[in-house]
Short mmCIF file of C-alpha atoms in Angstrom, two decimals:
data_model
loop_
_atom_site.label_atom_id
_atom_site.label_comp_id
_atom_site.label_asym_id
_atom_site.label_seq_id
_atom_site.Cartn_x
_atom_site.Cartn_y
_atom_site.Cartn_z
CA UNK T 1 -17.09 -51.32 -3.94
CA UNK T 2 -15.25 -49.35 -1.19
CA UNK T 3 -15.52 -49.21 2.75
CA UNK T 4 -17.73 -47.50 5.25
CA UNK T 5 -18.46 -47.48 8.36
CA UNK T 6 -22.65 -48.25 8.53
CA UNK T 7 -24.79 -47.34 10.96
CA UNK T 8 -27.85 -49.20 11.32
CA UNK T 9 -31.03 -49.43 13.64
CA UNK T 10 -32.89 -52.23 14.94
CA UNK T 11 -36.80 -51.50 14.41
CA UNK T 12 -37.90 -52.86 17.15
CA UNK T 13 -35.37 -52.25 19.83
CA UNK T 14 -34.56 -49.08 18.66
CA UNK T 15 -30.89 -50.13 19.06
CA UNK T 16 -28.17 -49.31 16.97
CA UNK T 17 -24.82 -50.24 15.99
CA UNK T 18 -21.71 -49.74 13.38
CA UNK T 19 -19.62 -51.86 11.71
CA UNK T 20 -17.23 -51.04 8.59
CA UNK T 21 -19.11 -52.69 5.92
CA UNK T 22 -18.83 -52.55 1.61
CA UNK T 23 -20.72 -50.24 -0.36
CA UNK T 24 -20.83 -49.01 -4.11
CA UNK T 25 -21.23 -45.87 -5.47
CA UNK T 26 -24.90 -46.29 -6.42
CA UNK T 27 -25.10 -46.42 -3.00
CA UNK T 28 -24.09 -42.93 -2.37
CA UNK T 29 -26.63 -40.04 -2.08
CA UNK T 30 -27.47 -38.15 -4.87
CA UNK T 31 -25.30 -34.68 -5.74
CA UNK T 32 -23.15 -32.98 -8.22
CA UNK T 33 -19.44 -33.75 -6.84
CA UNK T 34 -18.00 -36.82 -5.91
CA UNK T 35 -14.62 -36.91 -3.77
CA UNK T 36 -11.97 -39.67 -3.21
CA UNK T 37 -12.31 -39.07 0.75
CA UNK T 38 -8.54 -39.38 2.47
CA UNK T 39 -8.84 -38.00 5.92
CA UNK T 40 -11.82 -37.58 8.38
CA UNK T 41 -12.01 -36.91 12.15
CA UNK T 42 -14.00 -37.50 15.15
CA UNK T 43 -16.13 -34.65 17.05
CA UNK T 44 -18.48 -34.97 19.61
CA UNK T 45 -21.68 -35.01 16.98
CA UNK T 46 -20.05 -38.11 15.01
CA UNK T 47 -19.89 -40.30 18.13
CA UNK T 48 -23.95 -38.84 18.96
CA UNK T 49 -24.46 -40.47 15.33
CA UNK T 50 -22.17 -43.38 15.25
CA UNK T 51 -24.25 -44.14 18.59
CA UNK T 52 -27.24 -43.43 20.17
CA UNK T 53 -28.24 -40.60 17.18
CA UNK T 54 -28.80 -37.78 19.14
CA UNK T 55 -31.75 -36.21 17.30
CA UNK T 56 -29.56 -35.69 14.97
CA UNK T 57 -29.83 -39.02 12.26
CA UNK T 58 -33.53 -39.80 11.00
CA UNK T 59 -32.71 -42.15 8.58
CA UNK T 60 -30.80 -45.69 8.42
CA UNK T 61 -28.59 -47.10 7.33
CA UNK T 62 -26.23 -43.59 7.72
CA UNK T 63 -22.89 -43.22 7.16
CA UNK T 64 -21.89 -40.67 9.62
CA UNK T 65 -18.64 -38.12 9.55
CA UNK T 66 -19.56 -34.58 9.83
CA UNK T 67 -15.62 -33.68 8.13
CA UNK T 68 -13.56 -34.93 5.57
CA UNK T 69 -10.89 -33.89 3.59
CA UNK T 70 -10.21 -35.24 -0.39
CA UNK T 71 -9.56 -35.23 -4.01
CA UNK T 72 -12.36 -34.39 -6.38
CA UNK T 73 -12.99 -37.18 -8.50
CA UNK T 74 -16.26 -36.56 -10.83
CA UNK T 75 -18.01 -33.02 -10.74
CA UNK T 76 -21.23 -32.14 -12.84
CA UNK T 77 -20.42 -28.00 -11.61
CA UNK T 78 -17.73 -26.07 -13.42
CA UNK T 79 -16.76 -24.69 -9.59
CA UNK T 80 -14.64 -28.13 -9.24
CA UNK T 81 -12.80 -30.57 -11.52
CA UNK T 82 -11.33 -33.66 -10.87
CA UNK T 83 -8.02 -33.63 -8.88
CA UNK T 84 -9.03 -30.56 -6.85
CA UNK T 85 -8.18 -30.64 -3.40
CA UNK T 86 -11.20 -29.67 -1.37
CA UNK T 87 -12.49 -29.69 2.14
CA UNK T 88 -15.75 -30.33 3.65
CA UNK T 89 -17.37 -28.95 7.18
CA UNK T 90 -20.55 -29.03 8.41
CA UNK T 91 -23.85 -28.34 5.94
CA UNK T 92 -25.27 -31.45 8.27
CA UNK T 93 -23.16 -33.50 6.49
CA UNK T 94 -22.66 -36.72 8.75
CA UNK T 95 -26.43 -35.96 10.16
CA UNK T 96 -28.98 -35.80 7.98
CA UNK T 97 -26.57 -36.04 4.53
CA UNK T 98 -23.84 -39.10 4.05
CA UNK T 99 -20.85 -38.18 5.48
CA UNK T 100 -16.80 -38.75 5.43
CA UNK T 101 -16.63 -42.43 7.25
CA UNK T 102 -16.13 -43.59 3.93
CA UNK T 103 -13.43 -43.88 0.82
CA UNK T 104 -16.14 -41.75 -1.02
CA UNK T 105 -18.50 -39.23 -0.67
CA UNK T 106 -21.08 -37.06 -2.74
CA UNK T 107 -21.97 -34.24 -1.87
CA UNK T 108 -22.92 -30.35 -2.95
CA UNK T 109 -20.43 -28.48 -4.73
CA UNK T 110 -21.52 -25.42 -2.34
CA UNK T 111 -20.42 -26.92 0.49
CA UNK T 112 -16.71 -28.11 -0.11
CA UNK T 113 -14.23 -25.01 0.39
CA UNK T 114 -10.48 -25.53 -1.43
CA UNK T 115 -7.54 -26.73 0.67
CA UNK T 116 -5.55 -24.22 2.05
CA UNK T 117 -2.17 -24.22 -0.03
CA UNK T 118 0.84 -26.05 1.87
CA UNK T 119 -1.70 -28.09 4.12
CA UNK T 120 -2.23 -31.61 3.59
CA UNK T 121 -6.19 -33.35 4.00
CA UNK T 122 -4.63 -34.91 7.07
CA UNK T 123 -3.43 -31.40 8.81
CA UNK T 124 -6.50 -30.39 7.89
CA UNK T 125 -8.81 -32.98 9.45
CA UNK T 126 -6.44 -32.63 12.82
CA UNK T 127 -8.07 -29.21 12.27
CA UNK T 128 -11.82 -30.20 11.36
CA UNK T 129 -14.91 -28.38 12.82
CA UNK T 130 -13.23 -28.08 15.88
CA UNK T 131 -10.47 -26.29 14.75
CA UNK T 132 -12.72 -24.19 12.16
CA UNK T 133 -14.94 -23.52 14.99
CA UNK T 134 -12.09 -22.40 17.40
CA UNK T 135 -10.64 -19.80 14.33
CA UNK T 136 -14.18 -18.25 13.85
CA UNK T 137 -13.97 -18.11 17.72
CA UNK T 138 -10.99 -16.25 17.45
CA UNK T 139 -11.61 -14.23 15.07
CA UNK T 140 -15.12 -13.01 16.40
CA UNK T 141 -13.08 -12.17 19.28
CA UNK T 142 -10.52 -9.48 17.27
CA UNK T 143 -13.65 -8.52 15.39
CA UNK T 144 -14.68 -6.78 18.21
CA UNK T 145 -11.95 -5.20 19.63
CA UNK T 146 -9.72 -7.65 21.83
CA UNK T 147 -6.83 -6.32 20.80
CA UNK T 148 -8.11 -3.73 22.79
CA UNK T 149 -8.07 -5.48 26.42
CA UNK T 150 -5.18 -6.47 28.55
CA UNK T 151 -5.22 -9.99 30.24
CA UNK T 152 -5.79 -13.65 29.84
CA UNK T 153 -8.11 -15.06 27.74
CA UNK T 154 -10.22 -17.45 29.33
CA UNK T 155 -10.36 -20.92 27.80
CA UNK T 156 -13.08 -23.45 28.76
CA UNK T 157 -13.11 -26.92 27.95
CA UNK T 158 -9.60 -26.41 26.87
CA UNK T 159 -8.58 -30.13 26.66
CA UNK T 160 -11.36 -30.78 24.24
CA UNK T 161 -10.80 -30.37 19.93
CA UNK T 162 -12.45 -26.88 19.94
CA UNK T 163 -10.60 -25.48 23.41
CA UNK T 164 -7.10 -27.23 22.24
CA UNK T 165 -7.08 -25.55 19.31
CA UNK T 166 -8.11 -22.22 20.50
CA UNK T 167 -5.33 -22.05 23.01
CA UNK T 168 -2.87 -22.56 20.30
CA UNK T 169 -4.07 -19.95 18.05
CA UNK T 170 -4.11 -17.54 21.00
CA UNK T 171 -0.67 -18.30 22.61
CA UNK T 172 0.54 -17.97 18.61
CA UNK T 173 -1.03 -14.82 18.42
CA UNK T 174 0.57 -13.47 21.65
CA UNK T 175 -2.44 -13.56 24.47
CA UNK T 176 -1.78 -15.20 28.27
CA UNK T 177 -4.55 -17.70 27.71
CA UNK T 178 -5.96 -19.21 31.21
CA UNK T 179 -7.44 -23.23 30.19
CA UNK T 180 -9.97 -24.41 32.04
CA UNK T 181 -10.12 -28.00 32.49
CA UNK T 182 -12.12 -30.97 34.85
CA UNK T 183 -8.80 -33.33 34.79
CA UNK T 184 -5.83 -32.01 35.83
CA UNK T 185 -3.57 -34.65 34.03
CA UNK T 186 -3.72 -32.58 31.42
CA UNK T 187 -2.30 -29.26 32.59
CA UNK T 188 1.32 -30.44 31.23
CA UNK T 189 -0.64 -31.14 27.52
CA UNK T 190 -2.17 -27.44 27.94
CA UNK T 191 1.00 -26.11 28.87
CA UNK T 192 2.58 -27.43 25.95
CA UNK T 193 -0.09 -25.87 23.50
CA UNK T 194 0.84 -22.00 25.05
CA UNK T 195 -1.57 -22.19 28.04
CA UNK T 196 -0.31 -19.92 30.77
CA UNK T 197 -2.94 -20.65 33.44
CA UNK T 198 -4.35 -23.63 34.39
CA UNK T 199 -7.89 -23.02 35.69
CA UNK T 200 -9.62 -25.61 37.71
CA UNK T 201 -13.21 -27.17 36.63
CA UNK T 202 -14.50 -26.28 40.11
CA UNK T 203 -13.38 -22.69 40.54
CA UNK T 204 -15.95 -21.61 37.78
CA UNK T 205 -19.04 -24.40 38.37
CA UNK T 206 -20.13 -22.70 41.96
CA UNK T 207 -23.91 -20.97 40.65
CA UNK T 208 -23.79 -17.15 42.99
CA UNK T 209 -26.33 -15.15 42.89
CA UNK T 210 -23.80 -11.52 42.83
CA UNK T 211 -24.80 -9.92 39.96
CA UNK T 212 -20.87 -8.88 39.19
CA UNK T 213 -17.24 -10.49 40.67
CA UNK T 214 -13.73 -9.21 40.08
CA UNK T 215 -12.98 -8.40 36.56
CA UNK T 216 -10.88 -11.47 35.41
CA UNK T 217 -10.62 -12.08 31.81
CA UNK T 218 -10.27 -10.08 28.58
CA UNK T 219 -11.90 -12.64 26.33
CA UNK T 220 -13.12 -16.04 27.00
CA UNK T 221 -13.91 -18.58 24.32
CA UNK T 222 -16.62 -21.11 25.56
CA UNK T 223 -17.54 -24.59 24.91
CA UNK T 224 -19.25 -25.52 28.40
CA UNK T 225 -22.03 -23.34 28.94
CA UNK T 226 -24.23 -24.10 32.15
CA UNK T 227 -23.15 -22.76 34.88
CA UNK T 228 -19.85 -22.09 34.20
CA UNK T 229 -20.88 -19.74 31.76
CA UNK T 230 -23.19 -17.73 33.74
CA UNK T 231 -20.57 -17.71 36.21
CA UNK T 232 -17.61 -16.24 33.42
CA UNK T 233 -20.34 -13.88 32.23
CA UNK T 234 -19.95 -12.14 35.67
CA UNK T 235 -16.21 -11.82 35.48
CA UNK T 236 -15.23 -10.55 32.28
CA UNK T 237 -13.66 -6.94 32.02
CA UNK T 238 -15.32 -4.17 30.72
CA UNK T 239 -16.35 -4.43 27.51
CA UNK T 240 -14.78 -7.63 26.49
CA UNK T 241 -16.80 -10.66 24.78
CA UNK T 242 -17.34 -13.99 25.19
CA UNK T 243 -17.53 -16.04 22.07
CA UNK T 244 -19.83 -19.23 22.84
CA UNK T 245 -19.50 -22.49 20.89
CA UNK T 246 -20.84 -24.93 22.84
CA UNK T 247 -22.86 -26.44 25.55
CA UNK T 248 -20.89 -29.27 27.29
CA UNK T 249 -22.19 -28.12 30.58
CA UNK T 250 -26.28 -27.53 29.53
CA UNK T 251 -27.85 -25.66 26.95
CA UNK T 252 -29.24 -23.08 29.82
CA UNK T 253 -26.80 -20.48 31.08
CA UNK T 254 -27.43 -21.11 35.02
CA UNK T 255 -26.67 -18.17 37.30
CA UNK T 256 -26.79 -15.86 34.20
CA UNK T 257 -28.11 -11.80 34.72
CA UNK T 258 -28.75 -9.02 32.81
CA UNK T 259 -25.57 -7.05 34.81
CA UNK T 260 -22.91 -8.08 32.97
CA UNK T 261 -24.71 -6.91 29.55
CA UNK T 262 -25.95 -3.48 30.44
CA UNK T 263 -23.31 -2.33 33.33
CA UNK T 264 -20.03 -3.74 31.75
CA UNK T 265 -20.81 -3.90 28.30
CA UNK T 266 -19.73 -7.49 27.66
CA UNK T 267 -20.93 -9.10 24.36
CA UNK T 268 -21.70 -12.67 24.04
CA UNK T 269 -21.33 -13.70 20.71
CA UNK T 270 -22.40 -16.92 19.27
CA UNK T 271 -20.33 -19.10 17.09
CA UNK T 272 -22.10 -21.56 13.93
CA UNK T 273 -19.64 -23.26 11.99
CA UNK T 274 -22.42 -25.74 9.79
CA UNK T 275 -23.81 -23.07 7.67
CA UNK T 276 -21.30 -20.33 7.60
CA UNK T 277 -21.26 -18.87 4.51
CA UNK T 278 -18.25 -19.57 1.91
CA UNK T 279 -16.09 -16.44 2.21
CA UNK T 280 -15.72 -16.44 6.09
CA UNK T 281 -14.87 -20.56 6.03
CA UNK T 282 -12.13 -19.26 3.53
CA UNK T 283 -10.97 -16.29 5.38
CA UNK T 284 -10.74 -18.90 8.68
CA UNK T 285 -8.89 -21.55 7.27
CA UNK T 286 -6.44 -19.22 4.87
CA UNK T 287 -5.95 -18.04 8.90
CA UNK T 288 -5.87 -21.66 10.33
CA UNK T 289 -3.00 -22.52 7.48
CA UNK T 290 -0.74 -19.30 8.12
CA UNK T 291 -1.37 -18.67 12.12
CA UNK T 292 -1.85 -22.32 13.47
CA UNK T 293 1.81 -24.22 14.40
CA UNK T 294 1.68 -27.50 12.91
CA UNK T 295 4.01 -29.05 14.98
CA UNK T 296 2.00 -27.76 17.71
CA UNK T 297 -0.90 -29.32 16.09
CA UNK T 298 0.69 -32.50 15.52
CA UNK T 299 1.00 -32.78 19.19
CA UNK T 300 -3.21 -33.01 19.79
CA UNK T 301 -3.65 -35.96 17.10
CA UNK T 302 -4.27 -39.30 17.34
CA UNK T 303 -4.23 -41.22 14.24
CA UNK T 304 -7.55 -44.08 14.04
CA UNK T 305 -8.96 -45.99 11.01
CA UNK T 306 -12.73 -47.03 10.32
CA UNK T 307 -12.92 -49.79 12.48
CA UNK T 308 -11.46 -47.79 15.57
CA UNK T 309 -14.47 -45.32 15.17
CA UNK T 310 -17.17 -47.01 17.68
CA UNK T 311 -15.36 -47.13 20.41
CA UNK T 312 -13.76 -43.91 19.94
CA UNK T 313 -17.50 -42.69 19.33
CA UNK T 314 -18.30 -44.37 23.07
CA UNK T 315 -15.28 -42.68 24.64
CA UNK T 316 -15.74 -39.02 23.12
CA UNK T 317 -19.22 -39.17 24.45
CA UNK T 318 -17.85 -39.69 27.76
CA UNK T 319 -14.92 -37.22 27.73
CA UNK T 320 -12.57 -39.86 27.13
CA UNK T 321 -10.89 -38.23 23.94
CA UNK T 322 -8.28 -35.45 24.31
CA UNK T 323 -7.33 -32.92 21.02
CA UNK T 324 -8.05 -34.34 17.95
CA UNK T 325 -8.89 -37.51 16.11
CA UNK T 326 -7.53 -38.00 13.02
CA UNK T 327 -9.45 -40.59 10.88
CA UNK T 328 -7.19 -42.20 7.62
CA UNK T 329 -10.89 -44.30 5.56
CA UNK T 330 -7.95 -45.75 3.41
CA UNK T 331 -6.02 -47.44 5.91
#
């Protein structure tokens, strides 16, 4: 028997809640590869399933955690053997499959990817989806052509797991990166991840109806959407992209034309991270592991257990959470 943290749902209410409860491996869902979980994290989808579901969980009881980070400890494919290191994002693991709020998982042997050599499974959940998500930003970014464009990079949502993250890749690799952020007690915590420019919440959430402003920004990595997206869309530089990766701030792009597409050239290029395919999650996190400053990273965690996880589930729902959870099932 080993812990987990259940979620369960009241038939008639509807109504659910979590509690860290004991479970056995017959429990588990059926697959080929069985890890010793160490590490998971927190992201805004885990406290949608650890709560209210979201859509997103159709069955109960669920053990939710869309990351985690292990030790291979029985495999039935000759791609992993026990003791293997391994690391597991998205594949709607945490949703519709078991996830990593437990001390063991099983899951598909096509989904784990092999832990990046010098990091440890807790460096690497302080990186999680977020962080993976932030690197394929990134690199979507260089893929087409920033290298090429003078000027800050705009940040949205820069506080948040994906937007704290994707400042500190950028500052490491050299760009003025401009954060955008709703609370300003966090400039100083922005600041310290490379951020150069601390943007306002308000100066970007005005809908206009111009069909171009000033040209600003030389990239812009996105996790608000809404308006403030439509808004960015209008003042990035000529032929520059925008690399979306989430929708904070609505899933429709309000105040959004045609203009900045076909008279500027800008590219808006959307980001997946759950079904990526193996090669690019390797090429981002051999990246994350050689480009990311892990003292710098150590700086966004906050360390949690099991039994911390519905509240912190509540409070990431409501913006409460800054940089990144990190989640110890074993402690």
């Amino acid at each position: 028997m080993f812990n987990a943290l259940v979620v369960e749902r009241d038939d008639e209410s509807g109504k659910t809640s979590a509690a860290v409860r004991q479970i056995g491996e017959d429990d588990l869902p059926q697959a080929e590869v069985t890890v010793a979980v160490e590490h998971s994290t927190l992201n805004y989808k885990d406290g949608l399933c650890i709560g209210p579901g979201g859509g997103l969980v159709r069955h109960y009881p669920h053990v939710p955690g869309i990351d985690f980070a292990g030790t291979v400890e029985s495999s039935d494919d000759d791609r992993w053997k026990p003791g293997d290191k391994v690391i597991l994002t998205g594949w709607r693991v945490g949703e519709a499959h078991w996830g990593g709020y437990a001390q063991k998982a099983r899951v598909k042997p096509e989904w784990l990817v092999p832990l990046p050599e010098g990091m440890t499974t807790r460096q690497a959940m302080a990186v999680g989806t977020a962080g993976l998500t932030a690197m394929l930003a990134v690199q979507a970014l260089e893929d087409h052509g920033l290298a090429d464009h003078h000027g800050p990079v705009l940040v949205t949502g820069a506080a948040g797991g994906v937007g704290s993250v994707a400042t500190a890749l950028l500052a490491r690799a050299g760009r003025e990166v401009a954060a955008v952020t709703g609370r300003p007690e966090q400039a100083d915590y922005l600041k310290s991840l490379g951020a150069t420019e601390i943007v306002a919440r308000e100066e970007l959430t005005e809908v206009t109806k111009k069909p171009l402003e000033s040209e600003r920004w030389a990239g812009c990595v996105d996790a608000v959407a809404g308006a403030m997206l439509g808004r960015v869309l209008k003042q990035m530089k000529y032929g520059t992209s925008v690399a979306a990766v989430g929708l904070a701030g609505g899933a429709a792009i309000e105040g959004a034309l045609i203009t900045p597409f076909i008279l500027r050239g800008v590219n808006l290029l959307g980001i997946d991270s759950v079904m990526q395919p193996y090669a690019n999650r390797v090429r981002a996190w051999e990246r994350i592991a050689r480009d990311l400053p892990m003292e710098t990273l150590e700086a966004m965690v906050q360390d949690a257990t099991l039994s911390d996880l519905p509240q912190l589930g509540a409070d990431i729902l409501k913006g409460r959470v800054r940089g990144r959870v990190v989640v110890d099932v074993n402690a």
